[in-house]
């Protein structure tokens, strides 16, 4: 692997647009639906009457809050409801200089609901808006200042009830007779964060509510767990007026108890004689498992897991595995599927070691205290980093929520994962790679209906995290060897989607394309009556009670996640200087869809459409990664890797931040080599990986309160397009991103296309065409897209630099020439990987 700097890289200044231009009206080309005209006198009078009624509510709130001893933060939560099928201009409701704050935005049916905190005495702001509307106010040069677009969309204004703060799935809103349960309470950050948290805790305890220890801090939200009934919450609405959002806290999934095979101690002893372990030392990559703990007394694990590398988030839980799941993960994360190793007779050389953090307690050990999973995950990641701060590691986590109700929307837990990956607390000095399980379909009846059942069971929290490598399950295991299973047949074909794996087909379209990749997770079998899992359709791994038995089986996305963590560590062992973003990019770049996946999910005849590929992605991610493809260029292929950073935004004086940098990379392969291949079909694949800083809240997906700090996009110069024309097209694409518009003219030779691939923070696509056509496409651009670093200037993050990893490869499967050798000979240096 050659190390060097791309000397031909160019940096250009993008032509930014202002926030006002980014939110133009439909008449100006911004693309929003028109708001119907209203009878001004009648509609304005109705809104004024509703505001007058709110004055009574505000006075009652003031009295209740003062009676509770509150001196600061007095005010009322107000809900605005739109007319049907009209998008409410909810951002215009906030006036932060006056303390009027947008708390959340919800879409229920065909209406938009926005909840706003109005400080005591500030209702007059909205009364002034209505007054200007009724009087058809204009400014000094005659331009309308009557707020017509905002007010014509508002159907009702009222004091917010508890449902106005509920941003979770409406189907899990508590019933009146439900007993107390744990709530996620999302607090806004007003002034001093800790003071806001302390005030809330004092009020909640005074109301006899229980509070879980710890909290999660995000740029504009703090998340706590509170144990209360619906009645308690409703009674305390006026005094707990600092709440921005309420959600139901998550429960972790129950883990299966595997069926152990016969004692295979002799096989294991033979394997140990053939196995070489890496030396101790921080230069050796480690897989750190966040799970139920690991029992290092197992003879396969002990040489790879030091006693000092066993941790726990709670000392009372202990460090050992009393469940079995963590030790099962450890065997696969270290050595893969042991069936293959035990059946072989060759040497086994391991290049990484293990760490363990006990993230979940043994049943009953945690009492009835809640588990704030995001907070515990943050604590779990910190434990080994305190012990070995310079060690290179990948974190593997197969703990997920029981349900899938988030449907791609960021949660407190997934946002915590994103924060850890981007290293928000460390100012991006130590980004991390977290490999996370997509979650399992637990209902055995649903396995029989696979793959249809996979489509309706969504990926579980926190696997929607943008920065994580989310792993689903596929399977090559189709041979049933149990003597009493002659009536059963495997459910998934070889190379197919595992019956256990969840998908993102039910998600809203703007959320990331998940899972990212699939790895072996085992199969299930069915007869005429039922579906079951079987040891022969599972992976072999280490048992947590080695004194009783050494081997057991594991399956589903937990096993797949362990394999994904292992692959990441294997890449790190070969290329120890690569960034976590790059390791993720190489794994995804190496992934391919199997014939079984394409046969099941792409049309049998005709060319698949981009929508066909989108649905394939939401089922199978980018396919199955392969270690050799991730590490080396193989015959007839060539790969370039770039690690860089750019500044997405800038601010000049008091002006709104604007877009700043674009990077233009020249592709290194000589043009005449490709032209010499003529009409031969070639593939160009591009993968862009970066980590965003999360800012979770329910205040509009595409508003200035968006979740992601920034976006990055890529595009490739088209055939016979000049460099100046390419640069102009990229500038136009950047402006389109801000304005939410889409120009026609997308290159049809990309499988996924730019309208679909740029979701989340991991983008990959494949271009297929002739070698001669590719020869004239000699440049690739990386440019920024809108994020809250730009749209929330008061948070002062607009000068931040953004790292990215770019992987570009070409492959010519139809030609006999060794493309790698031809290109390497011409440019004089090996360029399989160029950093």
PDB file of C-alpha atoms in Angstrom, residues 253 400-404 406 436-442 457-464 502-503 507:
ATOM      1  CA  UNK A 253     -34.341  -7.468  23.273  1.00  0.00           C
ATOM      2  CA  UNK A 400     -31.168  -3.485  20.446  1.00  0.00           C
ATOM      3  CA  UNK A 401     -34.637  -2.381  21.456  1.00  0.00           C
ATOM      4  CA  UNK A 402     -37.489  -4.853  21.397  1.00  0.00           C
ATOM      5  CA  UNK A 403     -39.583  -2.984  18.842  1.00  0.00           C
ATOM      6  CA  UNK A 404     -39.105  -1.094  15.591  1.00  0.00           C
ATOM      7  CA  UNK A 406     -38.823   4.565  15.304  1.00  0.00           C
ATOM      8  CA  UNK A 436     -24.373  -2.338  15.366  1.00  0.00           C
ATOM      9  CA  UNK A 437     -26.889  -5.136  14.901  1.00  0.00           C
ATOM     10  CA  UNK A 438     -29.956  -4.400  12.762  1.00  0.00           C
ATOM     11  CA  UNK A 439     -32.134  -6.394  15.186  1.00  0.00           C
ATOM     12  CA  UNK A 440     -34.037  -9.637  14.767  1.00  0.00           C
ATOM     13  CA  UNK A 441     -37.465 -10.909  13.823  1.00  0.00           C
ATOM     14  CA  UNK A 442     -38.311 -12.853  16.987  1.00  0.00           C
ATOM     15  CA  UNK A 457     -40.360  -5.852  10.508  1.00  0.00           C
ATOM     16  CA  UNK A 458     -38.239  -2.715  10.662  1.00  0.00           C
ATOM     17  CA  UNK A 459     -34.686  -2.303  11.885  1.00  0.00           C
ATOM     18  CA  UNK A 460     -34.509  -1.815  15.650  1.00  0.00           C
ATOM     19  CA  UNK A 461     -33.158   1.078  17.694  1.00  0.00           C
ATOM     20  CA  UNK A 462     -30.275   2.099  17.738  1.00  0.00           C
ATOM     21  CA  UNK A 463     -29.331   0.616  14.342  1.00  0.00           C
ATOM     22  CA  UNK A 464     -30.780   3.635  12.513  1.00  0.00           C
ATOM     23  CA  UNK A 502     -34.957  -6.793   9.726  1.00  0.00           C
ATOM     24  CA  UNK A 503     -35.111  -4.174   6.959  1.00  0.00           C
ATOM     25  CA  UNK A 507     -39.084   3.753   6.981  1.00  0.00           C
TER      26      UNK A 507
END
